[in-house]
Amino acid sequence: MDLLATAAPALGEAFSLILQPQQIMFLMLGVLLGLSVGVFPGLGGIAGLSLVLPFIFGMDPVSGLALMVGLIAVVPTSDTFASVLLGIPGSTASQATVLDGFPLAKKGEAARALSAAFISSLFGGILGAIVLTFFILIARPLILAFGTPEMLMITLLGLSMVAILAGRVPLKGVAAAGLGLMVGTIGESDASGSLRMASYSIPYLTDGIKLVIVGLGIFAVPEIVSLLRQDRSISRTGGLGSGWIQGIRDWWANIWLSVRSAFIGVLVGVIPGLGGSVVDWIAYGFTVQSAKDKSQFGKGDIRGVIGPESSNNAKEGGGLVPTLIFGIPGSGSMAVFLGGLALLGYDPGPHMVRHNLDITYTIVWSLALANIFGAGLCILLSGQIAKITTIRFTLVAPFLFMLIAFAAFQSSQSLADLAMLLMIGCLGILLRRFEWSRPAFLIGFVLSSQAESFANQAVQISRIQFRRDFWQGMEYIFSPVTIGILILLVISVVIGLRQGKQILGDSNPPTGSKRAPLIFLLAVTAYVAIAVYDASTINVLRDKIFPVTVGIVTLIACAALVVSMMRQPETSPVFADLESGGEDAEAPHGLWTTLGWFAFLLGLSALVGFVLALTVFLVSFLRIRAGVSWTRAVILTVIGIAVLVFLGGTLGRDFPPGLLQDFVKLPWPLT
Amino acid sequence: MTDFTKLRHSAQALLATTVALAFSTAAIAGGHGGVDLSGKTVEFVIPFSESGGSARWANFYAPLLSEALPGNPTVVVRYRPGAGSTAGANWFQEQTTDDGTLIFGTSGSTQFPYLLGDPRVRYEYNDWNVVLASGTGGVAYLPPDLASMMDGLDATGLQGTDFLWGSQGATRLDLVANLAWEMLGMNVEPVFGIEGRGDGRLMFERGEANIDYQTSSAYLRSVMPMIEGGLAAPMMTWGALDGAGNIVRDPTFPDIPTFAEVCEATPACATEGASWDAWVAFFIAGFPAQKMVFLPGTASADLIETYAKAFDDVIARPDFDELAAATLGVYPQMTRDAGAAAFKLGTQVPEDARAFVVNWLEESYGVTLK
């Protein structure tokens, strides 16, 4: 009851601060801005916050807070549009949503999927706020109980989700995750800066490959290319089946799933250093594990949308805890938020909860309120926006290429971003074609650097603890929290291995000759082998142990796959090849010519800069591939370019320059 | 419905959000006007991401600068992260914007690779025009029971303990701390690979680390409450520079001894010789001249004067100290001659000191810069 006595007056104070017309107005403004920015893949909360930061200084503190909080709150909501409708992971928070959301859109149920996602987000946001209201008062000791071994265990728990997402052939899933982990080690190591599969003469590689590019390349590029080969709309039926009300009913029918996922979101969000990237995968994995009928997951099961979406908004609330009471940002957008708080004259730290509890609650509940506004608005819009899935896709695709190229370029503003996107895109296409689990690859990639850092640190710290005293070391490693997570982890792997195969049902994938799948496997094996050799030449042990260990495990999985390929007949699922049967094989357009269009855009950008290249690309694509009249092609191109330039101008983003720009000085946006 | 009407419906929804974006930006952007740089946008580029200490520093100055520059241009902070800030600095080296719409902010993380001869460095500090230098300080602290093992200023009592601390990397700003502790004969093992100094402090709070340091503003904000709660005790500051270039007590922490004093009192440590000179050189590069603002090499004298005056005006604001306390701490913000002096100290180390540190990094941590 003490808790209530502390919380109640501050809570009353907070509500009287929030529920002023002016604050509500700023909150709405933040929500609108957040929605507009979040709709575009690859931009997200950081871009939105940076946009308002120059104006925060000198604002009335509560209004400034309302503006920033409104913005942060809705980004994980609005990025769902791209994930569900277009199969483009809008941000790290909505990668798992793509898995079932996009198949639902293809079934013509985009409106249902969207409204289920938004109502889940809304619910997750509010539940998160309620939990936080009390939790923030007692969170400190709990957060401090999460040391390095505990964080390592959570990271491993995230990795264990590979078991359930591995697909038909578990070994392929393991190899895909291993490849993801290896690709994640490219660049300078976090510990001592040794280079892995990189060289100082290509500075781009020393930073490693960015998550945005991998997300777009692995999910968006293969899906866009595959859809573009069929000359039809995203929705297979060409219409919108059940409407948005059905989505809300679906959510209500799965309310406990939503509650559970929201709790996962708050808890993982609260722990600093993990970041939001694991939350949606853990929530998705648990959703699949706990479902009785798994046959529809990955093909459009509404629960696969409700689970991750309930967790990702709750996570934003959870992320406030370390930000406010330790002054340590839980994510990139929280870090910018922290900077904004300083401009308003607040100084996050332990005292924020003790002395400024009313302000803390203002932030927590503004977040909840913004969730209500944002998700409500999105639900209202979802019926209309979902219509995009009924348009002939050939008219949408060039603009998607435009968007993902622009999004990829934001990660380091170098032309190499576009080249890398194309390379990872090819990898994504091949993973998809040969049925190597793309989620497994992405989980491996996302968790690679965390797994390496936490593993190295935990070993180093525990070595010192053991040196001091054996039992102190044991106590350090085997804390109640690590044991608890370890049990979860074992359960997760066992369930995953036993039931993972059910996800795709009993159907058999199309198979062709043995040659193509084998060549791909050998190429992967060769890359991993080279990466292991490269890592083994590093002198610093802590920089080489992780890639070498993971690489050897991956090589073993690859070798086992080679053996099983030699023994199995051509019709075995291990030889899955989507080009030899089913939708892809019957597509009217070829794979490589379709990808060629995208390569054409990127290649031309390298020559004459992005905006000029885009103009040529859009007109020629619309005229030649889509076959629309010259007038319409030009009109659509002008609209597309105008939106892009406006977006770039407002957010202060440049466009990739090409060779031409080295010789001629052109005015923005052509620079 | 044809494809085009459907496209139109979707486009309308998109347009509605786009208009909302335009409207709301215009709504908050209003209220600037005047002459000179008026109507222009000054880009304050930093070679870091949105989430670091440099972003806070730049965002602190941006609105103040906007008010102080003639014509009140909009000052926006732009981020060009990459390759430990060398990518952004290499980019700035090639810029020739000389109408005052581009300024560049660097930090110790940009200076250290330059000083250590990192192969990725293709920038030359001496080509640029410094217009502001911001200093900071650092404080090392210990758990109270270990702090009590020090005999006054003499740190000999700490030599038998196994210390552990969370470090961002051997070649980063943290090398000042690593070198100082090693000079005192302490056995401090860095746990590399943490993401920010805040994570290092959390490691200390969790009891995994038993020594740490923080820069001044973070120390005031986050370590002071621990000290008041009896969970930590200060060990020493890195000190500050006086006008003559001597290391003196940090004005923000006049009661805490400096490393120089502790070193003096500890037999294992000497305030002279190769390692001391190297420490001093890198301390100066990393702390008293930690963050600087530059105009491109092509800037005219007029423009440099305009910016120097603008920064002077910002610093002279009656509310500046109050505003700066939370973000920057109480340290000199130097312009003109003082800024130039700080620039010189921050971007030059004697060749002996450089060679010593490069060799020490390789021997102690296996880190090579090749």
PDB file of N, CA and C in Angstrom, chain A residues 29 33 36 46 53 55 57 140 144 146-148 188 191 200 207 272 326 328 335-336 342-343 347-348 388 390-392 413 457 460 463-464 467-468 476 540 542 632 646 652, chain B residues 3-4 6-7 10 17-18 21-22 24 28-29 50-51 56 59 63-64 78 80 82-83 119-120 162 164 189-193 198 201-202 205-206 208 210 221 365-366 370:
ATOM      1  N   LEU A  29       0.149  16.820 -32.135  1.00  0.00           N
ATOM      2  CA  LEU A  29       1.119  17.241 -33.146  1.00  0.00           C
ATOM      3  C   LEU A  29       2.247  16.212 -33.246  1.00  0.00           C
ATOM      4  N   LEU A  33       3.165  13.875 -36.454  1.00  0.00           N
ATOM      5  CA  LEU A  33       4.519  13.842 -37.007  1.00  0.00           C
ATOM      6  C   LEU A  33       5.075  12.430 -36.985  1.00  0.00           C
ATOM      7  N   SER A  36       3.551  10.327 -39.655  1.00  0.00           N
ATOM      8  CA  SER A  36       4.016  10.654 -41.005  1.00  0.00           C
ATOM      9  C   SER A  36       5.419  10.117 -41.233  1.00  0.00           C
ATOM     10  N   ILE A  46      14.070   8.067 -34.517  1.00  0.00           N
ATOM     11  CA  ILE A  46      15.251   8.914 -34.398  1.00  0.00           C
ATOM     12  C   ILE A  46      15.158  10.078 -35.365  1.00  0.00           C
ATOM     13  N   LEU A  53      13.937  18.380 -32.446  1.00  0.00           N
ATOM     14  CA  LEU A  53      14.894  18.785 -31.425  1.00  0.00           C
ATOM     15  C   LEU A  53      15.279  20.262 -31.476  1.00  0.00           C
ATOM     16  N   PHE A  55      13.597  22.694 -32.035  1.00  0.00           N
ATOM     17  CA  PHE A  55      12.542  23.590 -31.549  1.00  0.00           C
ATOM     18  C   PHE A  55      12.199  23.352 -30.085  1.00  0.00           C
ATOM     19  N   PHE A  57      14.164  23.479 -27.428  1.00  0.00           N
ATOM     20  CA  PHE A  57      14.761  24.430 -26.501  1.00  0.00           C
ATOM     21  C   PHE A  57      13.866  25.655 -26.353  1.00  0.00           C
ATOM     22  N   ARG A 140      14.562  -0.346  -9.737  1.00  0.00           N
ATOM     23  CA  ARG A 140      16.009  -0.214  -9.609  1.00  0.00           C
ATOM     24  C   ARG A 140      16.720  -1.504  -9.197  1.00  0.00           C
ATOM     25  N   LEU A 144      19.253  -3.866 -11.512  1.00  0.00           N
ATOM     26  CA  LEU A 144      20.629  -4.146 -11.105  1.00  0.00           C
ATOM     27  C   LEU A 144      20.880  -5.644 -10.978  1.00  0.00           C
ATOM     28  N   PHE A 146      20.182  -7.667 -13.192  1.00  0.00           N
ATOM     29  CA  PHE A 146      20.534  -8.150 -14.521  1.00  0.00           C
ATOM     30  C   PHE A 146      21.967  -7.792 -14.856  1.00  0.00           C
ATOM     31  N   GLY A 147      22.865  -8.693 -14.516  1.00  0.00           N
ATOM     32  CA  GLY A 147      24.273  -8.478 -14.834  1.00  0.00           C
ATOM     33  C   GLY A 147      24.573  -9.054 -16.205  1.00  0.00           C
ATOM     34  N   THR A 148      25.863  -9.097 -16.522  1.00  0.00           N
ATOM     35  CA  THR A 148      26.262  -9.568 -17.840  1.00  0.00           C
ATOM     36  C   THR A 148      25.818 -11.014 -18.119  1.00  0.00           C
ATOM     37  N   GLU A 188      34.876  -3.896 -37.732  1.00  0.00           N
ATOM     38  CA  GLU A 188      35.696  -3.771 -36.529  1.00  0.00           C
ATOM     39  C   GLU A 188      35.014  -4.472 -35.364  1.00  0.00           C
ATOM     40  N   ALA A 191      35.263  -5.154 -29.210  1.00  0.00           N
ATOM     41  CA  ALA A 191      36.191  -5.204 -28.092  1.00  0.00           C
ATOM     42  C   ALA A 191      37.492  -4.469 -28.382  1.00  0.00           C
ATOM     43  N   TYR A 200      40.905  -1.769 -44.053  1.00  0.00           N
ATOM     44  CA  TYR A 200      40.893  -0.315 -43.908  1.00  0.00           C
ATOM     45  C   TYR A 200      40.787   0.384 -45.255  1.00  0.00           C
ATOM     46  N   ASP A 207      32.717  -0.512 -40.475  1.00  0.00           N
ATOM     47  CA  ASP A 207      31.592  -0.254 -39.579  1.00  0.00           C
ATOM     48  C   ASP A 207      30.626  -1.416 -39.505  1.00  0.00           C
ATOM     49  N   PRO A 272      18.421  -2.433 -19.645  1.00  0.00           N
ATOM     50  CA  PRO A 272      19.241  -1.622 -20.541  1.00  0.00           C
ATOM     51  C   PRO A 272      20.289  -2.487 -21.217  1.00  0.00           C
ATOM     52  N   PHE A 326      18.211   5.599 -14.769  1.00  0.00           N
ATOM     53  CA  PHE A 326      19.665   5.475 -14.802  1.00  0.00           C
ATOM     54  C   PHE A 326      20.296   6.476 -15.758  1.00  0.00           C
ATOM     55  N   ILE A 328      20.426   5.970 -18.770  1.00  0.00           N
ATOM     56  CA  ILE A 328      21.037   5.153 -19.816  1.00  0.00           C
ATOM     57  C   ILE A 328      19.962   4.803 -20.830  1.00  0.00           C
ATOM     58  N   ALA A 335      17.821   7.573 -26.657  1.00  0.00           N
ATOM     59  CA  ALA A 335      19.016   8.393 -26.474  1.00  0.00           C
ATOM     60  C   ALA A 335      18.757   9.819 -26.940  1.00  0.00           C
ATOM     61  N   VAL A 336      18.052   9.957 -28.053  1.00  0.00           N
ATOM     62  CA  VAL A 336      17.743  11.298 -28.543  1.00  0.00           C
ATOM     63  C   VAL A 336      16.747  11.973 -27.595  1.00  0.00           C
ATOM     64  N   ALA A 342      17.237  17.003 -21.631  1.00  0.00           N
ATOM     65  CA  ALA A 342      18.248  17.928 -21.124  1.00  0.00           C
ATOM     66  C   ALA A 342      17.957  19.345 -21.617  1.00  0.00           C
ATOM     67  N   LEU A 343      17.503  19.462 -22.875  1.00  0.00           N
ATOM     68  CA  LEU A 343      17.185  20.791 -23.410  1.00  0.00           C
ATOM     69  C   LEU A 343      16.018  21.417 -22.663  1.00  0.00           C
ATOM     70  N   ASP A 347      16.879  16.435 -15.899  1.00  0.00           N
ATOM     71  CA  ASP A 347      18.133  15.757 -15.810  1.00  0.00           C
ATOM     72  C   ASP A 347      17.868  14.339 -15.326  1.00  0.00           C
ATOM     73  N   PRO A 348      17.674  13.412 -16.254  1.00  0.00           N
ATOM     74  CA  PRO A 348      17.281  12.074 -15.818  1.00  0.00           C
ATOM     75  C   PRO A 348      18.337  11.424 -14.941  1.00  0.00           C
ATOM     76  N   ILE A 388      -4.216  -0.187 -50.981  1.00  0.00           N
ATOM     77  CA  ILE A 388      -3.001  -0.246 -51.794  1.00  0.00           C
ATOM     78  C   ILE A 388      -2.722  -1.680 -52.224  1.00  0.00           C
ATOM     79  N   THR A 390      -4.758  -3.730 -53.343  1.00  0.00           N
ATOM     80  CA  THR A 390      -5.601  -4.172 -54.453  1.00  0.00           C
ATOM     81  C   THR A 390      -5.186  -3.521 -55.766  1.00  0.00           C
ATOM     82  N   ILE A 391      -4.162  -2.640 -55.683  1.00  0.00           N
ATOM     83  CA  ILE A 391      -3.667  -2.005 -56.915  1.00  0.00           C
ATOM     84  C   ILE A 391      -2.742  -2.977 -57.632  1.00  0.00           C
ATOM     85  N   ARG A 392      -2.716  -2.890 -58.939  1.00  0.00           N
ATOM     86  CA  ARG A 392      -1.766  -3.690 -59.703  1.00  0.00           C
ATOM     87  C   ARG A 392      -0.364  -3.403 -59.175  1.00  0.00           C
ATOM     88  N   GLN A 413      24.805   7.202 -45.581  1.00  0.00           N
ATOM     89  CA  GLN A 413      24.898   8.236 -46.597  1.00  0.00           C
ATOM     90  C   GLN A 413      26.054   8.017 -47.545  1.00  0.00           C
ATOM     91  N   GLN A 457      32.491 -10.626 -22.182  1.00  0.00           N
ATOM     92  CA  GLN A 457      32.520  -9.921 -20.897  1.00  0.00           C
ATOM     93  C   GLN A 457      32.210 -10.868 -19.753  1.00  0.00           C
ATOM     94  N   GLN A 460      35.179 -12.968 -18.979  1.00  0.00           N
ATOM     95  CA  GLN A 460      36.253 -12.197 -18.354  1.00  0.00           C
ATOM     96  C   GLN A 460      35.934 -11.870 -16.896  1.00  0.00           C
ATOM     97  N   ARG A 463      35.913 -14.971 -14.658  1.00  0.00           N
ATOM     98  CA  ARG A 463      37.260 -15.470 -14.384  1.00  0.00           C
ATOM     99  C   ARG A 463      37.838 -14.766 -13.164  1.00  0.00           C
ATOM    100  N   ILE A 464      37.626 -13.443 -13.118  1.00  0.00           N
ATOM    101  CA  ILE A 464      38.139 -12.693 -11.962  1.00  0.00           C
ATOM    102  C   ILE A 464      37.396 -13.081 -10.689  1.00  0.00           C
ATOM    103  N   ARG A 467      38.739 -16.240  -9.476  1.00  0.00           N
ATOM    104  CA  ARG A 467      40.086 -16.076  -8.937  1.00  0.00           C
ATOM    105  C   ARG A 467      40.011 -15.590  -7.488  1.00  0.00           C
ATOM    106  N   ARG A 468      39.013 -14.731  -7.228  1.00  0.00           N
ATOM    107  CA  ARG A 468      38.851 -14.242  -5.856  1.00  0.00           C
ATOM    108  C   ARG A 468      38.364 -15.365  -4.953  1.00  0.00           C
ATOM    109  N   TYR A 476      27.991 -15.891  -9.044  1.00  0.00           N
ATOM    110  CA  TYR A 476      27.895 -14.887 -10.102  1.00  0.00           C
ATOM    111  C   TYR A 476      27.259 -15.478 -11.350  1.00  0.00           C
ATOM    112  N   VAL A 540      44.380 -10.906 -31.429  1.00  0.00           N
ATOM    113  CA  VAL A 540      43.759 -10.708 -30.124  1.00  0.00           C
ATOM    114  C   VAL A 540      42.713 -11.801 -29.916  1.00  0.00           C
ATOM    115  N   ARG A 542      40.249 -12.268 -27.785  1.00  0.00           N
ATOM    116  CA  ARG A 542      38.833 -11.947 -27.549  1.00  0.00           C
ATOM    117  C   ARG A 542      38.140 -11.481 -28.833  1.00  0.00           C
ATOM    118  N   ARG A 632       0.694   9.337 -68.363  1.00  0.00           N
ATOM    119  CA  ARG A 632       0.536   8.845 -67.003  1.00  0.00           C
ATOM    120  C   ARG A 632       1.875   8.530 -66.351  1.00  0.00           C
ATOM    121  N   PHE A 646      10.340  16.246 -51.132  1.00  0.00           N
ATOM    122  CA  PHE A 646       9.735  16.916 -49.984  1.00  0.00           C
ATOM    123  C   PHE A 646      10.180  16.252 -48.690  1.00  0.00           C
ATOM    124  N   GLY A 652      15.806  17.027 -43.816  1.00  0.00           N
ATOM    125  CA  GLY A 652      17.204  17.423 -43.957  1.00  0.00           C
ATOM    126  C   GLY A 652      18.088  16.273 -44.384  1.00  0.00           C
TER     127      GLY A 652
ATOM    128  N   ASP B   3      -7.415   0.587 -61.437  1.00  0.00           N
ATOM    129  CA  ASP B   3      -6.196   0.693 -60.643  1.00  0.00           C
ATOM    130  C   ASP B   3      -5.905   2.129 -60.257  1.00  0.00           C
ATOM    131  N   PHE B   4      -6.224   3.024 -61.219  1.00  0.00           N
ATOM    132  CA  PHE B   4      -5.831   4.415 -60.963  1.00  0.00           C
ATOM    133  C   PHE B   4      -6.669   5.077 -59.892  1.00  0.00           C
ATOM    134  N   LYS B   6      -7.983   3.463 -57.460  1.00  0.00           N
ATOM    135  CA  LYS B   6      -7.508   2.872 -56.204  1.00  0.00           C
ATOM    136  C   LYS B   6      -6.200   3.537 -55.774  1.00  0.00           C
ATOM    137  N   LEU B   7      -5.331   3.733 -56.772  1.00  0.00           N
ATOM    138  CA  LEU B   7      -4.058   4.382 -56.482  1.00  0.00           C
ATOM    139  C   LEU B   7      -4.318   5.760 -55.893  1.00  0.00           C
ATOM    140  N   SER B  10      -5.295   5.567 -52.205  1.00  0.00           N
ATOM    141  CA  SER B  10      -4.128   5.357 -51.353  1.00  0.00           C
ATOM    142  C   SER B  10      -3.280   6.611 -51.321  1.00  0.00           C
ATOM    143  N   THR B  17      -1.195  12.507 -44.816  1.00  0.00           N
ATOM    144  CA  THR B  17      -0.149  12.463 -43.791  1.00  0.00           C
ATOM    145  C   THR B  17       0.991  13.388 -44.154  1.00  0.00           C
ATOM    146  N   THR B  18       1.289  13.464 -45.461  1.00  0.00           N
ATOM    147  CA  THR B  18       2.369  14.344 -45.895  1.00  0.00           C
ATOM    148  C   THR B  18       2.040  15.801 -45.589  1.00  0.00           C
ATOM    149  N   LEU B  21       2.502  16.486 -42.071  1.00  0.00           N
ATOM    150  CA  LEU B  21       3.917  16.662 -41.776  1.00  0.00           C
ATOM    151  C   LEU B  21       4.346  18.089 -42.101  1.00  0.00           C
ATOM    152  N   ALA B  22       3.952  18.547 -43.290  1.00  0.00           N
ATOM    153  CA  ALA B  22       4.341  19.880 -43.728  1.00  0.00           C
ATOM    154  C   ALA B  22       3.768  20.926 -42.783  1.00  0.00           C
ATOM    155  N   SER B  24       2.689  20.624 -39.683  1.00  0.00           N
ATOM    156  CA  SER B  24       3.190  20.640 -38.317  1.00  0.00           C
ATOM    157  C   SER B  24       4.618  21.155 -38.265  1.00  0.00           C
ATOM    158  N   ILE B  28       5.872  24.576 -36.050  1.00  0.00           N
ATOM    159  CA  ILE B  28       6.896  24.754 -35.037  1.00  0.00           C
ATOM    160  C   ILE B  28       8.096  25.523 -35.554  1.00  0.00           C
ATOM    161  N   ALA B  29       8.199  25.618 -36.897  1.00  0.00           N
ATOM    162  CA  ALA B  29       9.365  26.315 -37.437  1.00  0.00           C
ATOM    163  C   ALA B  29       9.173  27.830 -37.475  1.00  0.00           C
ATOM    164  N   GLU B  50      23.011  10.091 -33.426  1.00  0.00           N
ATOM    165  CA  GLU B  50      22.114  10.947 -32.665  1.00  0.00           C
ATOM    166  C   GLU B  50      22.195  10.698 -31.165  1.00  0.00           C
ATOM    167  N   SER B  51      22.815   9.596 -30.761  1.00  0.00           N
ATOM    168  CA  SER B  51      22.604   9.172 -29.381  1.00  0.00           C
ATOM    169  C   SER B  51      23.778   9.417 -28.441  1.00  0.00           C
ATOM    170  N   ARG B  56      24.382  15.553 -27.695  1.00  0.00           N
ATOM    171  CA  ARG B  56      23.810  16.408 -26.652  1.00  0.00           C
ATOM    172  C   ARG B  56      24.470  17.770 -26.656  1.00  0.00           C
ATOM    173  N   ASN B  59      23.366  19.701 -29.797  1.00  0.00           N
ATOM    174  CA  ASN B  59      21.980  20.143 -29.685  1.00  0.00           C
ATOM    175  C   ASN B  59      21.807  21.212 -28.617  1.00  0.00           C
ATOM    176  N   PRO B  63      20.436  25.792 -30.749  1.00  0.00           N
ATOM    177  CA  PRO B  63      19.433  26.861 -30.632  1.00  0.00           C
ATOM    178  C   PRO B  63      20.026  28.173 -30.118  1.00  0.00           C
ATOM    179  N   LEU B  64      21.049  28.075 -29.253  1.00  0.00           N
ATOM    180  CA  LEU B  64      21.673  29.294 -28.722  1.00  0.00           C
ATOM    181  C   LEU B  64      22.406  30.017 -29.845  1.00  0.00           C
ATOM    182  N   ARG B  78      23.278  17.912 -37.902  1.00  0.00           N
ATOM    183  CA  ARG B  78      23.257  16.790 -38.849  1.00  0.00           C
ATOM    184  C   ARG B  78      24.258  15.741 -38.373  1.00  0.00           C
ATOM    185  N   ARG B  80      26.706  12.471 -39.169  1.00  0.00           N
ATOM    186  CA  ARG B  80      27.417  11.666 -40.173  1.00  0.00           C
ATOM    187  C   ARG B  80      28.298  10.647 -39.463  1.00  0.00           C
ATOM    188  N   GLY B  82      30.192   7.046 -38.413  1.00  0.00           N
ATOM    189  CA  GLY B  82      30.889   6.019 -39.180  1.00  0.00           C
ATOM    190  C   GLY B  82      32.354   5.931 -38.856  1.00  0.00           C
ATOM    191  N   ALA B  83      32.858   4.706 -38.835  1.00  0.00           N
ATOM    192  CA  ALA B  83      34.283   4.433 -38.639  1.00  0.00           C
ATOM    193  C   ALA B  83      34.856   5.222 -37.459  1.00  0.00           C
ATOM    194  N   PRO B 119      45.066   4.455 -39.629  1.00  0.00           N
ATOM    195  CA  PRO B 119      45.164   4.472 -41.104  1.00  0.00           C
ATOM    196  C   PRO B 119      43.932   5.042 -41.807  1.00  0.00           C
ATOM    197  N   ARG B 120      42.806   5.134 -41.112  1.00  0.00           N
ATOM    198  CA  ARG B 120      41.611   5.659 -41.779  1.00  0.00           C
ATOM    199  C   ARG B 120      41.577   7.177 -41.812  1.00  0.00           C
ATOM    200  N   ASP B 162      42.567  -7.066  -7.459  1.00  0.00           N
ATOM    201  CA  ASP B 162      42.221  -7.250  -8.875  1.00  0.00           C
ATOM    202  C   ASP B 162      41.081  -6.301  -9.221  1.00  0.00           C
ATOM    203  N   LEU B 164      38.521  -4.385 -12.012  1.00  0.00           N
ATOM    204  CA  LEU B 164      37.857  -4.655 -13.264  1.00  0.00           C
ATOM    205  C   LEU B 164      37.022  -3.443 -13.607  1.00  0.00           C
ATOM    206  N   GLU B 189      41.922  -4.504 -14.971  1.00  0.00           N
ATOM    207  CA  GLU B 189      41.648  -5.202 -16.225  1.00  0.00           C
ATOM    208  C   GLU B 189      40.411  -4.592 -16.887  1.00  0.00           C
ATOM    209  N   PRO B 190      40.560  -4.045 -18.084  1.00  0.00           N
ATOM    210  CA  PRO B 190      39.378  -3.475 -18.738  1.00  0.00           C
ATOM    211  C   PRO B 190      38.515  -4.571 -19.370  1.00  0.00           C
ATOM    212  N   VAL B 191      37.199  -4.465 -19.178  1.00  0.00           N
ATOM    213  CA  VAL B 191      36.266  -5.330 -19.898  1.00  0.00           C
ATOM    214  C   VAL B 191      35.814  -4.520 -21.104  1.00  0.00           C
ATOM    215  N   PHE B 192      36.326  -4.893 -22.286  1.00  0.00           N
ATOM    216  CA  PHE B 192      36.076  -4.064 -23.466  1.00  0.00           C
ATOM    217  C   PHE B 192      34.713  -4.345 -24.079  1.00  0.00           C
ATOM    218  N   GLY B 193      34.268  -3.413 -24.896  1.00  0.00           N
ATOM    219  CA  GLY B 193      33.094  -3.672 -25.720  1.00  0.00           C
ATOM    220  C   GLY B 193      31.803  -3.104 -25.171  1.00  0.00           C
ATOM    221  N   GLY B 198      28.010   5.242 -19.660  1.00  0.00           N
ATOM    222  CA  GLY B 198      26.875   4.932 -18.796  1.00  0.00           C
ATOM    223  C   GLY B 198      26.785   3.444 -18.500  1.00  0.00           C
ATOM    224  N   ARG B 201      29.231   2.565 -15.830  1.00  0.00           N
ATOM    225  CA  ARG B 201      28.742   2.912 -14.496  1.00  0.00           C
ATOM    226  C   ARG B 201      27.742   1.872 -14.003  1.00  0.00           C
ATOM    227  N   LEU B 202      26.893   1.404 -14.901  1.00  0.00           N
ATOM    228  CA  LEU B 202      25.916   0.387 -14.515  1.00  0.00           C
ATOM    229  C   LEU B 202      26.644  -0.882 -14.062  1.00  0.00           C
ATOM    230  N   GLU B 205      27.654  -0.266 -10.625  1.00  0.00           N
ATOM    231  CA  GLU B 205      26.515  -0.336  -9.698  1.00  0.00           C
ATOM    232  C   GLU B 205      26.095  -1.772  -9.447  1.00  0.00           C
ATOM    233  N   ARG B 206      26.250  -2.619 -10.465  1.00  0.00           N
ATOM    234  CA  ARG B 206      25.857  -4.013 -10.289  1.00  0.00           C
ATOM    235  C   ARG B 206      26.888  -4.806  -9.513  1.00  0.00           C
ATOM    236  N   GLU B 208      29.780  -5.700 -10.693  1.00  0.00           N
ATOM    237  CA  GLU B 208      30.660  -6.472 -11.577  1.00  0.00           C
ATOM    238  C   GLU B 208      32.001  -5.768 -11.735  1.00  0.00           C
ATOM    239  N   ASN B 210      34.713  -2.842 -10.210  1.00  0.00           N
ATOM    240  CA  ASN B 210      34.996  -2.224  -8.921  1.00  0.00           C
ATOM    241  C   ASN B 210      35.880  -0.990  -9.048  1.00  0.00           C
ATOM    242  N   ARG B 221      25.698  14.010 -12.189  1.00  0.00           N
ATOM    243  CA  ARG B 221      24.320  13.562 -12.298  1.00  0.00           C
ATOM    244  C   ARG B 221      24.116  12.188 -11.685  1.00  0.00           C
ATOM    245  N   TYR B 365      47.484  -4.520 -24.680  1.00  0.00           N
ATOM    246  CA  TYR B 365      46.171  -4.974 -25.130  1.00  0.00           C
ATOM    247  C   TYR B 365      46.201  -5.660 -26.484  1.00  0.00           C
ATOM    248  N   GLY B 366      47.376  -5.771 -27.067  1.00  0.00           N
ATOM    249  CA  GLY B 366      47.457  -6.413 -28.370  1.00  0.00           C
ATOM    250  C   GLY B 366      46.819  -5.605 -29.488  1.00  0.00           C
ATOM    251  N   LYS B 370      46.999  -0.620 -37.709  1.00  0.00           N
ATOM    252  CA  LYS B 370      47.577  -0.777 -39.062  1.00  0.00           C
ATOM    253  C   LYS B 370      46.507  -1.194 -40.030  1.00  0.00           C
TER     254      LYS B 370
END
